[in-house]
Tab-separated table of N, CA and C in Angstrom:
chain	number	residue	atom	x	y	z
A	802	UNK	N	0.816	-1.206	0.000
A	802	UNK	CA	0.000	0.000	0.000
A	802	UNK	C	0.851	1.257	0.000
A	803	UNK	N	2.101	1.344	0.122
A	803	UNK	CA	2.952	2.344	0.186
A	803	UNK	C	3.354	3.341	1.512
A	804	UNK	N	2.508	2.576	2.872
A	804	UNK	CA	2.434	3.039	3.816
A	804	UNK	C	3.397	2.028	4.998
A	805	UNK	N	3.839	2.901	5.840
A	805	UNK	CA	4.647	2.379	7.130
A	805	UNK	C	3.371	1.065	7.443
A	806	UNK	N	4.016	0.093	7.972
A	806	UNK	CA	2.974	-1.164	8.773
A	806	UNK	C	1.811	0.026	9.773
A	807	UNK	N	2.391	0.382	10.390
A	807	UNK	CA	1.312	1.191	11.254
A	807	UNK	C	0.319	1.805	10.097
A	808	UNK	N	0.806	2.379	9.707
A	808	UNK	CA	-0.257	3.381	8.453
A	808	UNK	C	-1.211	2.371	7.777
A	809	UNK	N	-0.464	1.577	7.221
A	809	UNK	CA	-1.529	0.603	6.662
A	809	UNK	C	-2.567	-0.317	7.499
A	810	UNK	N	-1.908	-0.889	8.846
A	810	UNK	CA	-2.917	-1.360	9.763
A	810	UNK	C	-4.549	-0.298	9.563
A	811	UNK	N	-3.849	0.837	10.181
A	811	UNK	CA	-5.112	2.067	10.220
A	811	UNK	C	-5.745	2.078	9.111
A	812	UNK	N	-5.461	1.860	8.084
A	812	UNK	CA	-6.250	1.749	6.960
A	812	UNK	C	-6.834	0.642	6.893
A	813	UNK	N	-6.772	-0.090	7.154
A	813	UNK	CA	-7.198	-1.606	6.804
A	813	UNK	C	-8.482	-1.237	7.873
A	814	UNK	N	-8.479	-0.906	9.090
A	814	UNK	CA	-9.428	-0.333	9.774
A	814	UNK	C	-9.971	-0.006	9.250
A	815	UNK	N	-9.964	0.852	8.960
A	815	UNK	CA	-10.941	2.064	8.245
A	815	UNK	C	-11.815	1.818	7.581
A	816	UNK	N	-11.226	0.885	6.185
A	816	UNK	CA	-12.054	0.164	5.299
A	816	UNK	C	-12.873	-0.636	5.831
A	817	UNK	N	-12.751	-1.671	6.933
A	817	UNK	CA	-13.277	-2.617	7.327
A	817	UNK	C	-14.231	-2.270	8.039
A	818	UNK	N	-14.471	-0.541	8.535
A	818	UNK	CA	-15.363	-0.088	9.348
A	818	UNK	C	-16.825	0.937	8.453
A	819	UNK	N	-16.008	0.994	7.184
A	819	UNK	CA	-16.931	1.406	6.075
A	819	UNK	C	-16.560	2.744	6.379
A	820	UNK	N	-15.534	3.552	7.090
A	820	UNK	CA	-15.560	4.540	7.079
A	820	UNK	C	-14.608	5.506	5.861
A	821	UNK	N	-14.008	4.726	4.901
A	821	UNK	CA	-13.379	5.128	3.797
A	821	UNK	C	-13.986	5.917	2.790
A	822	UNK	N	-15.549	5.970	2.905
A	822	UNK	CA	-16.347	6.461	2.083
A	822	UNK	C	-16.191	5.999	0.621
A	823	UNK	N	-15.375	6.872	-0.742
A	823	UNK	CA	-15.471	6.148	-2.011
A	823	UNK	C	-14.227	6.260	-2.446
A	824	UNK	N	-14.532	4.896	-3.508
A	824	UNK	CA	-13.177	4.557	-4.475
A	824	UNK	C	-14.000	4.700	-5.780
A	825	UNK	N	-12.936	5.214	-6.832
A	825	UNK	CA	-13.325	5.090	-8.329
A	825	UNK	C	-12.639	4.017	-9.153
A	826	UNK	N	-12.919	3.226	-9.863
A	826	UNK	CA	-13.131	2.735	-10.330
A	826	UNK	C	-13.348	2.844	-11.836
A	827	UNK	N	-12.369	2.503	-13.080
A	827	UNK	CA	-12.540	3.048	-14.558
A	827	UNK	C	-12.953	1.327	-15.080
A	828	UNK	N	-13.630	1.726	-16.253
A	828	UNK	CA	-13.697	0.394	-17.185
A	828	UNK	C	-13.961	0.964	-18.391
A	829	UNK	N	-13.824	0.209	-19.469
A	829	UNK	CA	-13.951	0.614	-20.903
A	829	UNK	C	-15.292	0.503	-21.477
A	830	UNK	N	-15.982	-0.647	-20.399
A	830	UNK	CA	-17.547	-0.832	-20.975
A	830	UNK	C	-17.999	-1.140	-19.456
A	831	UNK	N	-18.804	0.050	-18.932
A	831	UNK	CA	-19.583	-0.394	-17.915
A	831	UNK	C	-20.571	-1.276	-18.079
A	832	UNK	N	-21.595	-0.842	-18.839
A	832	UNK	CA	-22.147	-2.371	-18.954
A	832	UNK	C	-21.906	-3.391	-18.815
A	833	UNK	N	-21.141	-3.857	-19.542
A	833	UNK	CA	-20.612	-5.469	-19.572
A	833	UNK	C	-19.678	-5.820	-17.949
A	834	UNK	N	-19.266	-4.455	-17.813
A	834	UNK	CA	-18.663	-4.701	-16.162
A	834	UNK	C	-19.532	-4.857	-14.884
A	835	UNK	N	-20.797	-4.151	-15.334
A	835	UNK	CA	-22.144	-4.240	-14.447
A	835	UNK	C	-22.617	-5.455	-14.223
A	836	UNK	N	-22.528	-6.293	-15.708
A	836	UNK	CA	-23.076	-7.704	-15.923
A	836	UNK	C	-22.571	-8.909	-15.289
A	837	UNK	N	-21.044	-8.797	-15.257
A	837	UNK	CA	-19.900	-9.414	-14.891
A	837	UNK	C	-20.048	-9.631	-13.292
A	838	UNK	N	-20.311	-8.159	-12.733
A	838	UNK	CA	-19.973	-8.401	-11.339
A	838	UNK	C	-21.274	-8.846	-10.480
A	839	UNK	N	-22.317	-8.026	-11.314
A	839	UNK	CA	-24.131	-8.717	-10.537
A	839	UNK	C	-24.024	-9.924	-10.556
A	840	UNK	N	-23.515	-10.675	-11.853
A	840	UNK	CA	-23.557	-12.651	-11.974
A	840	UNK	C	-22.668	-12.621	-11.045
A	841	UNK	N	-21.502	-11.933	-10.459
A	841	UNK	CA	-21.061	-12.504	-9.099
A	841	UNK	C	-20.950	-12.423	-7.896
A	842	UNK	N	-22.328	-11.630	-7.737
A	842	UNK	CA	-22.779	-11.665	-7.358
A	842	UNK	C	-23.076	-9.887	-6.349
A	843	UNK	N	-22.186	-9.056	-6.711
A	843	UNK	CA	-22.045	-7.385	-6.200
A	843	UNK	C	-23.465	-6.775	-6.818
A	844	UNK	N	-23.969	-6.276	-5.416
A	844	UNK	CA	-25.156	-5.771	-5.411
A	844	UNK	C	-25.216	-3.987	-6.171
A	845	UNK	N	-25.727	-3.533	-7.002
A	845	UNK	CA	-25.054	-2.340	-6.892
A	845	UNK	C	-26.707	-1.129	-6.475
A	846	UNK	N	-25.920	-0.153	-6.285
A	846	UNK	CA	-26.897	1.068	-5.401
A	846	UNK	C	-27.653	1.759	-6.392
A	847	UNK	N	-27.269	1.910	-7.693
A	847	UNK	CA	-27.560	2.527	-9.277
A	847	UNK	C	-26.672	1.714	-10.293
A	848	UNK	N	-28.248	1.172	-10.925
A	848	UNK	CA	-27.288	0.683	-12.523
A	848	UNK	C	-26.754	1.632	-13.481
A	849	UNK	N	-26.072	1.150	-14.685
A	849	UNK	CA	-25.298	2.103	-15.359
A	849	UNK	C	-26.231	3.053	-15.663
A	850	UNK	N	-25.660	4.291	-15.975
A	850	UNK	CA	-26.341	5.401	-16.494
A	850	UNK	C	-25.613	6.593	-16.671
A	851	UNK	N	-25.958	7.504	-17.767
A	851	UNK	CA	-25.139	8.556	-18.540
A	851	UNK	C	-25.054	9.441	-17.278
A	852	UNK	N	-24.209	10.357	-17.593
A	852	UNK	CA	-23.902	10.993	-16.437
A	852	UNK	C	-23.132	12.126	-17.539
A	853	UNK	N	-22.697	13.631	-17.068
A	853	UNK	CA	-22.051	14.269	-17.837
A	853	UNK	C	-20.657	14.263	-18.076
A	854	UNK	N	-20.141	13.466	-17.100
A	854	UNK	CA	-18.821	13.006	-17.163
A	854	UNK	C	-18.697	11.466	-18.134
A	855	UNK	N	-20.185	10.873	-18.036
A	855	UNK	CA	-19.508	9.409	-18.846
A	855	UNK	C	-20.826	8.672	-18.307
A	856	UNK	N	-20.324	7.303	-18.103
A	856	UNK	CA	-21.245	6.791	-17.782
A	856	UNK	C	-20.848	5.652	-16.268
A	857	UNK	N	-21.949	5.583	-15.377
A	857	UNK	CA	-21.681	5.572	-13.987
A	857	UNK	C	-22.782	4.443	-13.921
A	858	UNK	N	-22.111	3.173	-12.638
A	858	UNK	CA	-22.926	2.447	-11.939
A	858	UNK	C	-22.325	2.808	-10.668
A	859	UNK	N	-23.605	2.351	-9.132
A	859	UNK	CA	-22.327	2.483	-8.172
A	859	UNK	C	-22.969	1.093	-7.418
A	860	UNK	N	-21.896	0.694	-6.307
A	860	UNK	CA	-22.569	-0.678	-5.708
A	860	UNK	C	-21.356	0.298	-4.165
A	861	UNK	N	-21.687	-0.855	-3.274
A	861	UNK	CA	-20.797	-0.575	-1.748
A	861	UNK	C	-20.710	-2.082	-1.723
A	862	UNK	N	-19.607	-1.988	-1.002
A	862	UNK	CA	-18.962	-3.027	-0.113
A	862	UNK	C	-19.882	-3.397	1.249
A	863	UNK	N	-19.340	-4.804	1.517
A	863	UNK	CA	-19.915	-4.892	2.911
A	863	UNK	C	-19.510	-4.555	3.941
A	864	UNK	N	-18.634	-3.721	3.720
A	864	UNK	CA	-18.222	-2.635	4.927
A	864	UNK	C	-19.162	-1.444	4.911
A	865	UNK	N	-19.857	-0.974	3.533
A	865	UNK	CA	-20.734	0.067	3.662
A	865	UNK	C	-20.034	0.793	2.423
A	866	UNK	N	-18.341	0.766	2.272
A	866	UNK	CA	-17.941	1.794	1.664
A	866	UNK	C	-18.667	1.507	0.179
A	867	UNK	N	-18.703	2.619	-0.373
A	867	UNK	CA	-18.784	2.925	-1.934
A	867	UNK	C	-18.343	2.883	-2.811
A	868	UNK	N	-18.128	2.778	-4.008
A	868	UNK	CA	-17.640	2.671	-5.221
A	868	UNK	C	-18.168	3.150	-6.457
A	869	UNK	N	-17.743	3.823	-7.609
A	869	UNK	CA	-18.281	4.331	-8.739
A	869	UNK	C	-17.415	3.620	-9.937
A	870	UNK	N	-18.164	2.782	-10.352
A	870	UNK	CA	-17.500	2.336	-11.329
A	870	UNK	C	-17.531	2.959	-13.235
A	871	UNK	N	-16.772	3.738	-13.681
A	871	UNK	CA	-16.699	5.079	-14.692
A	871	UNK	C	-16.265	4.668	-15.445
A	872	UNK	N	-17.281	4.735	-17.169
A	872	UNK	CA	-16.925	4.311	-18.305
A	872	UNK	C	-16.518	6.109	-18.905
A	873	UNK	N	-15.150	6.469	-19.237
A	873	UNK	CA	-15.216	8.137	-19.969
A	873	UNK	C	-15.827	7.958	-21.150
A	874	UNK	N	-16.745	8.953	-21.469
A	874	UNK	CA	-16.980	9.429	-22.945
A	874	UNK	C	-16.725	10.481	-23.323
A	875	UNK	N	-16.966	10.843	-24.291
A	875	UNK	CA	-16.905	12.514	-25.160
A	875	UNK	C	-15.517	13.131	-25.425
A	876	UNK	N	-15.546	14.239	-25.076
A	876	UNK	CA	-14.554	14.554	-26.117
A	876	UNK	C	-13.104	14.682	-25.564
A	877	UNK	N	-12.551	15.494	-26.044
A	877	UNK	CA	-10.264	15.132	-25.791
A	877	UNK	C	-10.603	15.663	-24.591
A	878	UNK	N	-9.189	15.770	-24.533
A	878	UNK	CA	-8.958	16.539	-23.341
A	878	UNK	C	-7.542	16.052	-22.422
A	879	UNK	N	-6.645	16.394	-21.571
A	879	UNK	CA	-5.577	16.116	-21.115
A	879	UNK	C	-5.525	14.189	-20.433
């Protein structure tokens, strides 16, 4: 994790207490990543859907924490 043993213990906490709040998450085709993970069973909170940044599902962990899993669309950019 890139952290001293102590640092990472505390984290491992954290997560395990759901208090991490959110992680992002990229894929090239949400859909098919939506499909993938419901058959294995990850519950999610919102199925895919356009969004102005792209397109977004989200599910949580059974710690509580969150996740956004982000397909980019549109146009260039850095």
């Amino acid at each position: 994790m890139g952290h001293d043993p102590d640092s990472a213990d505390q984290i491992r906490e954290l997560v395990a207490k759901g208090a991490m709040g959110t992680g992002v998450m990229a894929t090239d085709d949400v859909q098919k990543t939506y499909e993938e993970l419901s058959a294995r069973g990850v519950v999610f909170t919102q199925e895919p859907a356009k969004r102005p940044y792209g397109i977004e599902a989200v599910f949580r962990d059974d710690s509580g924490n969150w996740f956004s899993l982000t397909q980019h669309i549109g146009g260039g950019g850095a």
